[in-house]
Short mmCIF file of C-alpha atoms in Angstrom, two decimals:
data_model
loop_
_atom_site.label_atom_id
_atom_site.label_comp_id
_atom_site.label_asym_id
_atom_site.label_seq_id
_atom_site.Cartn_x
_atom_site.Cartn_y
_atom_site.Cartn_z
CA UNK A 1 8.35 -12.80 -33.46
CA UNK A 2 10.90 -13.27 -30.71
CA UNK A 3 9.94 -16.03 -28.43
CA UNK A 4 10.72 -17.00 -24.94
CA UNK A 5 11.00 -20.59 -26.13
CA UNK A 6 12.73 -20.27 -29.51
CA UNK A 7 15.88 -18.89 -31.06
CA UNK A 8 18.05 -18.54 -27.96
CA UNK A 9 21.40 -16.80 -28.50
CA UNK A 10 24.55 -18.86 -29.11
CA UNK A 11 25.99 -20.34 -25.89
CA UNK A 12 29.12 -18.16 -26.07
CA UNK A 13 27.01 -15.02 -26.43
CA UNK A 14 24.74 -16.00 -23.55
CA UNK A 15 27.73 -16.72 -21.32
CA UNK A 16 29.12 -13.25 -22.08
CA UNK A 17 25.75 -11.68 -21.19
CA UNK A 18 25.62 -13.68 -17.95
CA UNK A 19 29.18 -12.64 -17.13
CA UNK A 20 28.36 -8.97 -17.72
CA UNK A 21 25.32 -9.14 -15.43
CA UNK A 22 27.14 -11.19 -12.79
CA UNK A 23 30.26 -9.02 -12.63
CA UNK A 24 28.32 -5.79 -12.48
CA UNK A 25 25.94 -7.17 -9.87
CA UNK A 26 28.83 -8.52 -7.80
CA UNK A 27 30.42 -5.07 -7.71
CA UNK A 28 27.14 -3.42 -6.78
CA UNK A 29 26.53 -5.88 -3.93
CA UNK A 30 30.15 -5.62 -2.81
CA UNK A 31 29.60 -1.91 -2.36
CA UNK A 32 26.27 -2.41 -0.60
CA UNK A 33 27.39 -5.19 1.75
CA UNK A 34 30.65 -3.47 2.51
CA UNK A 35 28.63 -0.68 4.06
CA UNK A 36 26.56 -3.18 6.05
CA UNK A 37 29.64 -4.89 7.46
CA UNK A 38 31.31 -1.58 8.26
CA UNK A 39 28.09 -0.39 9.94
CA UNK A 40 28.29 -3.38 12.28
CA UNK A 41 32.03 -3.13 12.94
CA UNK A 42 33.33 0.47 12.88
CA UNK A 43 30.79 3.11 11.83
CA UNK A 44 29.20 3.15 15.28
CA UNK A 45 32.51 4.42 16.70
CA UNK A 46 33.62 6.65 13.81
CA UNK A 47 30.37 8.45 13.02
CA UNK A 48 28.25 8.01 16.19
CA UNK A 49 30.68 8.34 19.12
CA UNK A 50 29.79 9.21 22.69
CA UNK A 51 26.82 6.88 22.97
CA UNK A 52 26.29 3.44 24.46
CA UNK A 53 27.92 0.81 22.17
CA UNK A 54 24.61 -0.91 21.38
CA UNK A 55 22.89 2.44 20.79
CA UNK A 56 25.74 3.40 18.48
CA UNK A 57 25.19 0.16 16.59
CA UNK A 58 21.48 0.94 16.30
CA UNK A 59 22.25 4.41 14.90
CA UNK A 60 24.77 2.89 12.51
CA UNK A 61 22.21 0.37 11.26
CA UNK A 62 19.72 3.22 10.90
CA UNK A 63 21.93 4.82 8.23
CA UNK A 64 22.18 1.32 6.73
CA UNK A 65 18.38 1.18 6.56
CA UNK A 66 18.20 4.64 4.96
CA UNK A 67 19.79 3.17 1.84
CA UNK A 68 16.79 0.88 1.48
CA UNK A 69 14.44 3.86 1.55
CA UNK A 70 16.00 5.09 -1.69
CA UNK A 71 15.67 1.73 -3.41
CA UNK A 72 11.97 2.09 -4.34
CA UNK A 73 12.76 5.50 -5.85
CA UNK A 74 15.55 3.89 -7.84
CA UNK A 75 13.17 1.12 -8.89
CA UNK A 76 10.63 3.66 -10.17
CA UNK A 77 13.15 5.83 -12.04
CA UNK A 78 15.30 3.05 -13.48
CA UNK A 79 12.24 0.90 -14.21
CA UNK A 80 10.55 3.70 -16.13
CA UNK A 81 13.55 4.53 -18.30
CA UNK A 82 14.66 0.90 -18.54
CA UNK A 83 11.28 0.00 -20.04
CA UNK A 84 11.44 3.02 -22.37
CA UNK A 85 15.12 3.15 -23.36
CA UNK A 86 16.46 -0.33 -22.68
CA UNK A 87 18.17 -2.33 -19.97
CA UNK A 88 21.82 -1.77 -20.90
CA UNK A 89 21.98 2.04 -20.60
CA UNK A 90 20.43 2.03 -17.16
CA UNK A 91 22.72 -0.74 -15.92
CA UNK A 92 25.78 1.30 -16.86
CA UNK A 93 24.39 4.30 -14.96
CA UNK A 94 23.59 2.26 -11.84
CA UNK A 95 27.12 0.88 -11.77
CA UNK A 96 28.67 4.35 -11.97
CA UNK A 97 26.41 5.75 -9.24
CA UNK A 98 27.00 2.90 -6.83
CA UNK A 99 30.75 2.79 -7.36
CA UNK A 100 31.12 6.56 -7.09
CA UNK A 101 29.20 6.72 -3.82
CA UNK A 102 31.22 3.86 -2.31
CA UNK A 103 34.54 5.43 -3.35
CA UNK A 104 33.42 8.72 -1.76
CA UNK A 105 32.64 6.96 1.54
CA UNK A 106 36.27 5.84 1.60
CA UNK A 107 37.34 9.51 1.51
CA UNK A 108 34.76 10.75 4.03
CA UNK A 109 36.00 12.58 7.16
CA UNK A 110 34.77 11.11 10.44
CA UNK A 111 32.89 12.71 13.33
CA UNK A 112 36.18 13.50 15.06
CA UNK A 113 37.19 15.69 12.10
CA UNK A 114 34.05 17.52 10.97
CA UNK A 115 31.50 16.75 13.68
CA UNK A 116 27.84 16.14 12.86
CA UNK A 117 28.43 16.80 9.15
CA UNK A 118 30.13 13.38 8.96
CA UNK A 119 27.03 11.22 9.64
CA UNK A 120 24.96 13.56 7.42
CA UNK A 121 27.32 13.07 4.46
CA UNK A 122 27.46 9.34 5.19
CA UNK A 123 23.66 9.19 5.03
CA UNK A 124 23.56 11.09 1.72
CA UNK A 125 26.05 8.71 0.13
CA UNK A 126 24.07 5.78 1.50
CA UNK A 127 20.98 7.18 -0.22
CA UNK A 128 22.87 7.26 -3.53
CA UNK A 129 23.90 3.64 -3.02
CA UNK A 130 20.30 2.62 -2.35
CA UNK A 131 18.99 4.56 -5.36
CA UNK A 132 21.49 2.83 -7.66
CA UNK A 133 20.87 -0.64 -6.27
CA UNK A 134 17.12 -0.13 -6.61
CA UNK A 135 17.62 0.07 -10.37
CA UNK A 136 20.43 -2.46 -10.70
CA UNK A 137 18.72 -5.70 -9.75
CA UNK A 138 15.81 -5.56 -12.18
CA UNK A 139 17.97 -4.66 -15.17
CA UNK A 140 20.63 -7.27 -14.46
CA UNK A 141 18.24 -10.22 -14.14
CA UNK A 142 16.12 -9.09 -17.09
CA UNK A 143 19.11 -8.79 -19.39
CA UNK A 144 19.77 -12.50 -18.85
CA UNK A 145 16.13 -13.63 -18.67
CA UNK A 146 15.28 -11.94 -21.96
CA UNK A 147 18.31 -13.31 -23.81
CA UNK A 148 17.84 -16.93 -22.74
CA UNK A 149 15.14 -19.46 -23.58
CA UNK A 150 12.41 -20.63 -21.23
CA UNK A 151 13.76 -24.18 -20.94
CA UNK A 152 16.78 -23.09 -18.86
CA UNK A 153 15.76 -19.58 -17.84
CA UNK A 154 15.78 -20.42 -14.14
CA UNK A 155 19.40 -21.60 -14.34
CA UNK A 156 20.77 -18.73 -16.41
CA UNK A 157 18.81 -16.02 -14.59
CA UNK A 158 20.06 -17.33 -11.25
CA UNK A 159 23.64 -16.37 -12.11
CA UNK A 160 23.13 -12.62 -11.58
CA UNK A 161 21.66 -13.65 -8.21
CA UNK A 162 25.03 -15.12 -7.29
CA UNK A 163 26.30 -11.55 -7.40
CA UNK A 164 24.84 -11.13 -3.89
CA UNK A 165 26.92 -13.86 -2.21
CA UNK A 166 29.87 -13.04 -4.48
CA UNK A 167 29.70 -9.41 -3.36
CA UNK A 168 29.26 -10.54 0.25
CA UNK A 169 32.20 -12.91 -0.18
CA UNK A 170 34.39 -10.17 -1.63
CA UNK A 171 33.40 -7.55 0.95
CA UNK A 172 33.72 -9.92 3.90
CA UNK A 173 36.95 -11.36 2.53
CA UNK A 174 38.59 -7.95 2.22
CA UNK A 175 37.41 -6.93 5.70
CA UNK A 176 38.49 -10.26 7.17
CA UNK A 177 41.96 -9.92 5.65
CA UNK A 178 42.36 -6.35 6.88
CA UNK A 179 41.21 -7.16 10.42
CA UNK A 180 43.67 -10.07 10.46
CA UNK A 181 46.73 -8.08 9.36
CA UNK A 182 45.94 -4.74 11.01
CA UNK A 183 45.60 -3.86 14.66
CA UNK A 184 42.22 -2.65 15.88
CA UNK A 185 43.65 0.86 16.14
CA UNK A 186 45.00 0.84 12.58
CA UNK A 187 41.82 -0.62 11.14
CA UNK A 188 39.67 1.95 12.97
CA UNK A 189 41.94 4.80 11.96
CA UNK A 190 42.51 4.20 8.25
CA UNK A 191 42.27 0.49 7.35
CA UNK A 192 38.48 0.56 6.99
CA UNK A 193 38.84 2.99 4.05
CA UNK A 194 40.78 0.56 1.84
CA UNK A 195 37.87 -1.69 0.73
CA UNK A 196 35.76 1.38 -0.09
CA UNK A 197 38.49 2.87 -2.25
CA UNK A 198 39.01 -0.46 -4.03
CA UNK A 199 35.51 -0.02 -5.43
CA UNK A 200 36.86 2.49 -7.94
CA UNK A 201 39.05 -0.17 -9.58
CA UNK A 202 36.26 -2.75 -9.58
CA UNK A 203 33.82 -0.34 -11.24
CA UNK A 204 36.20 0.29 -14.13
CA UNK A 205 36.45 -3.46 -14.77
CA UNK A 206 32.68 -3.93 -14.53
CA UNK A 207 32.00 -0.96 -16.79
CA UNK A 208 34.31 -2.30 -19.50
CA UNK A 209 32.55 -5.67 -19.49
CA UNK A 210 29.02 -4.29 -19.25
CA UNK A 211 29.53 -1.97 -22.24
CA UNK A 212 30.47 -4.97 -24.39
CA UNK A 213 27.02 -6.62 -24.40
CA UNK A 214 24.01 -5.90 -26.59
CA UNK A 215 20.46 -4.96 -25.62
CA UNK A 216 18.04 -7.85 -25.14
CA UNK A 217 16.30 -9.01 -28.37
CA UNK A 218 12.95 -9.35 -26.59
CA UNK A 219 13.09 -5.69 -25.59
CA UNK A 220 14.18 -4.60 -29.08
CA UNK A 221 11.19 -6.35 -30.62
CA UNK A 222 8.77 -4.99 -28.03
CA UNK A 223 10.10 -1.49 -28.66
CA UNK A 224 9.73 -1.91 -32.45
CA UNK A 225 6.15 -3.11 -32.00
CA UNK A 226 5.33 -0.11 -29.79
CA UNK A 227 6.76 2.28 -32.37
CA UNK A 228 4.78 0.54 -35.12
CA UNK A 229 1.57 0.94 -33.10
CA UNK A 230 2.27 4.63 -32.59
CA UNK A 231 2.92 5.08 -36.31
CA UNK A 232 -0.31 3.25 -37.24
CA UNK A 233 -2.37 5.20 -34.73
CA UNK A 234 -1.02 8.72 -34.50
CA UNK A 235 -3.35 9.53 -31.63
CA UNK A 236 -2.27 6.57 -29.49
CA UNK A 237 -0.34 7.44 -26.35
CA UNK A 238 1.63 4.67 -24.69
CA UNK A 239 0.92 4.43 -20.99
CA UNK A 240 3.75 4.96 -18.52
CA UNK A 241 5.19 1.60 -17.44
CA UNK A 242 4.18 2.26 -13.82
CA UNK A 243 0.55 2.90 -14.84
CA UNK A 244 0.52 -0.23 -17.02
CA UNK A 245 1.97 -2.33 -14.18
CA UNK A 246 -0.59 -1.14 -11.67
CA UNK A 247 -3.40 -1.68 -14.17
CA UNK A 248 -2.50 -5.11 -15.51
CA UNK A 249 -0.14 -6.62 -12.92
CA UNK A 250 -1.07 -5.24 -9.47
CA UNK A 251 -1.67 -8.77 -8.18
CA UNK A 252 1.77 -9.89 -9.40
CA UNK A 253 3.40 -6.89 -7.69
CA UNK A 254 1.79 -7.86 -4.38
CA UNK A 255 2.87 -11.49 -4.83
CA UNK A 256 6.46 -10.39 -5.55
CA UNK A 257 6.46 -8.19 -2.46
CA UNK A 258 5.17 -11.02 -0.28
CA UNK A 259 7.67 -13.46 -1.77
CA UNK A 260 10.49 -11.11 -0.84
CA UNK A 261 9.66 -10.89 2.87
CA UNK A 262 11.26 -14.11 4.16
CA UNK A 263 14.06 -14.01 1.61
CA UNK A 264 15.08 -10.42 2.39
CA UNK A 265 14.64 -10.43 6.16
CA UNK A 266 16.39 -13.77 6.70
CA UNK A 267 19.35 -12.75 4.55
CA UNK A 268 20.16 -9.59 6.48
CA UNK A 269 19.64 -11.28 9.83
CA UNK A 270 21.98 -14.10 8.82
CA UNK A 271 24.72 -12.00 7.20
CA UNK A 272 24.58 -8.53 8.83
CA UNK A 273 22.99 -8.87 12.25
CA UNK A 274 25.04 -11.96 13.03
CA UNK A 275 28.15 -9.76 13.26
CA UNK A 276 26.47 -8.01 16.20
CA UNK A 277 24.82 -11.02 17.82
CA UNK A 278 27.79 -13.39 17.63
CA UNK A 279 30.22 -10.84 19.05
CA UNK A 280 28.01 -9.38 21.81
CA UNK A 281 25.81 -12.28 22.94
CA UNK A 282 27.81 -15.39 22.05
CA UNK A 283 31.25 -13.97 22.89
CA UNK A 284 32.66 -14.80 19.45
CA UNK A 285 35.48 -12.63 18.13
CA UNK A 286 34.88 -10.28 15.20
CA UNK A 287 37.36 -12.23 13.07
CA UNK A 288 35.63 -15.54 13.79
CA UNK A 289 32.21 -14.15 12.85
CA UNK A 290 33.57 -12.69 9.60
CA UNK A 291 35.24 -15.97 8.70
CA UNK A 292 32.01 -17.90 9.25
CA UNK A 293 30.09 -15.55 6.94
CA UNK A 294 32.94 -15.82 4.42
CA UNK A 295 32.78 -19.64 4.28
CA UNK A 296 28.98 -19.72 4.19
CA UNK A 297 28.88 -17.14 1.38
CA UNK A 298 31.09 -19.38 -0.75
CA UNK A 299 28.60 -22.24 -0.30
CA UNK A 300 25.73 -19.86 -0.99
CA UNK A 301 27.36 -18.85 -4.29
CA UNK A 302 27.69 -22.49 -5.32
CA UNK A 303 24.14 -23.61 -4.52
CA UNK A 304 22.21 -20.76 -6.16
CA UNK A 305 22.68 -22.03 -9.77
CA UNK A 306 21.75 -25.53 -8.60
CA UNK A 307 18.50 -24.25 -7.10
CA UNK A 308 17.88 -22.26 -10.29
CA UNK A 309 18.36 -25.37 -12.42
CA UNK A 310 16.01 -27.33 -10.16
CA UNK A 311 13.33 -24.66 -10.66
CA UNK A 312 13.55 -25.36 -14.41
CA UNK A 313 12.70 -28.99 -13.69
CA UNK A 314 10.02 -28.82 -10.97
CA UNK A 315 8.85 -25.19 -11.13
CA UNK A 316 9.61 -21.87 -9.44
CA UNK A 317 6.96 -22.21 -6.70
CA UNK A 318 8.01 -25.59 -5.22
CA UNK A 319 11.66 -24.54 -4.92
CA UNK A 320 10.72 -21.17 -3.45
CA UNK A 321 8.42 -22.81 -0.89
CA UNK A 322 11.17 -25.20 0.21
CA UNK A 323 13.29 -22.18 1.08
CA UNK A 324 10.50 -20.27 2.82
CA UNK A 325 9.44 -23.22 4.97
CA UNK A 326 13.02 -24.27 5.65
CA UNK A 327 14.23 -20.86 6.79
CA UNK A 328 11.35 -20.59 9.24
CA UNK A 329 12.11 -24.00 10.73
CA UNK A 330 15.84 -23.25 10.92
CA UNK A 331 15.70 -20.05 13.00
CA UNK A 332 15.66 -21.60 16.48
CA UNK A 333 18.47 -24.10 15.67
CA UNK A 334 20.33 -21.21 13.99
CA UNK A 335 20.58 -19.14 17.18
CA UNK A 336 21.10 -22.19 19.38
CA UNK A 337 24.17 -23.16 17.38
CA UNK A 338 25.59 -19.64 17.54
CA UNK A 339 25.04 -19.51 21.31
CA UNK A 340 27.47 -22.42 21.78
CA UNK A 341 30.30 -20.13 20.65
CA UNK A 342 31.94 -22.90 18.62
CA UNK A 343 33.36 -21.97 15.23
CA UNK A 344 32.10 -25.18 13.59
CA UNK A 345 28.59 -24.60 14.91
CA UNK A 346 28.72 -20.98 13.74
CA UNK A 347 29.66 -22.09 10.22
CA UNK A 348 26.90 -24.73 10.23
CA UNK A 349 24.27 -22.22 11.39
CA UNK A 350 25.10 -19.61 8.74
CA UNK A 351 25.70 -22.10 5.92
CA UNK A 352 22.42 -23.97 6.32
CA UNK A 353 20.61 -20.64 6.62
CA UNK A 354 22.12 -19.35 3.38
CA UNK A 355 21.49 -22.63 1.52
CA UNK A 356 17.80 -22.35 2.43
CA UNK A 357 17.84 -18.67 1.49
CA UNK A 358 19.25 -19.69 -1.89
CA UNK A 359 16.17 -21.81 -2.56
CA UNK A 360 14.16 -18.58 -2.51
CA UNK A 361 16.71 -16.29 -4.11
CA UNK A 362 17.71 -18.50 -7.04
CA UNK A 363 14.30 -18.88 -8.77
CA UNK A 364 13.30 -15.32 -7.86
CA UNK A 365 14.92 -13.73 -10.92
CA UNK A 366 13.10 -15.92 -13.45
CA UNK A 367 9.92 -16.02 -11.34
CA UNK A 368 9.56 -12.23 -11.20
CA UNK A 369 10.64 -11.74 -14.83
CA UNK A 370 7.99 -14.17 -16.03
CA UNK A 371 5.20 -12.27 -14.27
CA UNK A 372 5.35 -9.14 -16.44
CA UNK A 373 5.17 -8.14 -20.12
CA UNK A 374 8.37 -6.75 -21.68
CA UNK A 375 7.47 -3.04 -21.84
CA UNK A 376 6.60 -3.03 -18.14
CA UNK A 377 8.89 -5.84 -16.93
CA UNK A 378 11.73 -3.65 -15.61
CA UNK A 379 9.21 -1.52 -13.68
CA UNK A 380 7.13 -4.45 -12.43
CA UNK A 381 10.00 -6.65 -11.26
CA UNK A 382 11.88 -3.71 -9.69
CA UNK A 383 8.83 -2.28 -7.91
CA UNK A 384 7.81 -5.64 -6.52
CA UNK A 385 11.32 -6.41 -5.30
CA UNK A 386 12.43 -3.01 -4.03
CA UNK A 387 9.24 -1.78 -2.38
CA UNK A 388 9.27 -4.97 -0.33
CA UNK A 389 12.84 -4.27 0.75
CA UNK A 390 11.70 -1.15 2.61
CA UNK A 391 9.56 -3.29 4.92
CA UNK A 392 11.86 -6.32 4.87
CA UNK A 393 15.63 -5.94 4.51
CA UNK A 394 15.80 -2.26 5.49
CA UNK A 395 14.67 -2.58 9.10
CA UNK A 396 15.72 -6.21 9.61
CA UNK A 397 19.11 -5.61 11.32
CA UNK A 398 17.63 -2.62 13.16
CA UNK A 399 14.62 -4.59 14.43
CA UNK A 400 16.82 -7.55 15.35
CA UNK A 401 19.24 -5.30 17.27
CA UNK A 402 16.35 -3.55 19.04
CA UNK A 403 14.78 -6.89 20.02
CA UNK A 404 18.11 -8.05 21.37
CA UNK A 405 18.52 -4.83 23.36
CA UNK A 406 15.00 -5.06 24.81
CA UNK A 407 14.82 -8.79 25.57
CA UNK A 408 18.46 -9.88 25.70
CA UNK A 409 17.44 -13.12 24.00
CA UNK A 410 17.23 -14.50 20.45
CA UNK A 411 13.68 -15.90 20.73
CA UNK A 412 11.88 -12.71 19.57
CA UNK A 413 14.28 -12.43 16.63
CA UNK A 414 13.58 -16.02 15.57
CA UNK A 415 9.83 -15.39 15.81
CA UNK A 416 10.27 -12.26 13.69
CA UNK A 417 11.86 -14.27 10.86
CA UNK A 418 9.25 -17.05 11.20
CA UNK A 419 6.46 -14.48 10.78
CA UNK A 420 8.12 -13.29 7.57
CA UNK A 421 8.32 -16.90 6.37
CA UNK A 422 4.58 -17.33 6.86
CA UNK A 423 3.90 -14.23 4.75
CA UNK A 424 6.09 -15.57 1.96
CA UNK A 425 4.48 -19.02 2.07
CA UNK A 426 1.05 -17.41 1.60
CA UNK A 427 2.24 -15.15 -1.25
CA UNK A 428 3.99 -17.91 -3.20
CA UNK A 429 1.18 -20.34 -2.43
CA UNK A 430 -1.39 -18.19 -4.25
CA UNK A 431 0.92 -17.37 -7.17
CA UNK A 432 0.65 -19.04 -10.56
CA UNK A 433 3.49 -21.25 -11.79
CA UNK A 434 5.52 -19.36 -14.43
CA UNK A 435 8.00 -22.03 -15.55
CA UNK A 436 8.24 -22.26 -19.37
CA UNK A 437 6.16 -19.10 -19.82
CA UNK A 438 6.74 -17.55 -23.26
CA UNK A 439 7.84 -13.92 -22.84
CA UNK A 440 6.81 -12.92 -26.37
CA UNK A 441 3.39 -14.51 -25.93
CA UNK A 442 2.97 -12.44 -22.76
CA UNK A 443 3.61 -9.29 -24.82
CA UNK A 444 0.84 -10.25 -27.23
CA UNK A 445 -1.56 -10.92 -24.36
CA UNK A 446 -0.67 -7.60 -22.71
CA UNK A 447 -1.17 -5.74 -25.99
CA UNK A 448 -4.66 -7.23 -26.41
CA UNK A 449 -5.54 -6.34 -22.81
CA UNK A 450 -4.24 -2.80 -23.21
CA UNK A 451 -6.19 -2.35 -26.44
CA UNK A 452 -9.36 -3.53 -24.72
CA UNK A 453 -8.71 -1.16 -21.81
CA UNK A 454 -8.25 1.79 -24.18
CA UNK A 455 -11.52 0.89 -25.92
CA UNK A 456 -13.27 0.69 -22.55
CA UNK A 457 -11.87 4.08 -21.52
CA UNK A 458 -12.96 5.61 -24.80
CA UNK A 459 -16.46 4.20 -24.26
CA UNK A 460 -16.66 5.71 -20.81
CA UNK A 461 -15.61 9.07 -22.15
#
């Protein structure tokens, strides 16, 4: 039997699997964050003209939030078929959907050309992006988690997580370069389209690499065992992954959702909303704000594997709690540093914030993977992560912008993030430690529980 603690793949093979997950995830997050940055910088003028600048920003962030609404749907669809058919096939599909939608945004006519149809089409493409990303995350982290061994699972599974800062780094870097070399008029007219169109090239590279890896051995064995059970008991019907998750792992889903609150909200406040706050309230130029996020994202990329490795040594929960507590304590200093208007203080504020965020984000991949049995793992991890994003990351820039418009001060925004931190501290505090959990042993336990449940149902009938 495959084991979460034995027979790990050769190092070269595991590195190739990590690279495939990381590159694909980087491209997906590049596409997603590119939209977020563009929403803060140009979409308010190109697709929502004629309104107050801050209102235009709010409307722009509303289309940004719409993408999150599609993520739970993506989690359900990709989770279901990922648990039935395998991780690899669904990851290829998510990459094609995300890249295609992003490329199409680069070709989209603006409000000045086609009127109200422009924001409608923009919203539709944003929905496609959200749907694809809802299925991407779970598959990417599981592909690595299920190939590696439990001893270093936190480290290896954290690498797909670096796709978020890598994508942020790439998106912000491209936008920063273009805003530096182009005039505001040129960037607003046609320059903003370039990074969206570049997505087509990136997807081809990611697709080539992702097609080169094999399906996870843990999933293959779980699938073979399910087929053997069906053959031995012709009348047995395997429950849908969603039903199995809600029956056996509802508590874990709630814990995952709570764990996501501080991580998700803080990230979008620090990386997306800052482009509004720093330029409107602190008087910082757009280029300066982009450069600060660029530098901080590079540090974020570097610290995530370190946090993941630490979670292998001391546990997922302690590392996660350090991040949740830290991000809550950092919020008031974060805004105070930005208010000074100094570039060094801006870098310090964003960098420390993202380092603390990394303490939550790094162990999250292994933590969530270790909560669920293999044949419901894609569904469970994706549902827990993506349903939380609707209440967390989706409205975060919108709520922050609305609070700024209503109060003209950062205090309510800081309190908003602190409240999310308290929710995460409670969720992680009641969770069980999952470090060194054997994934194959979990499958055996789940099978016994499912067999007992079927017997109980038959008795009731």
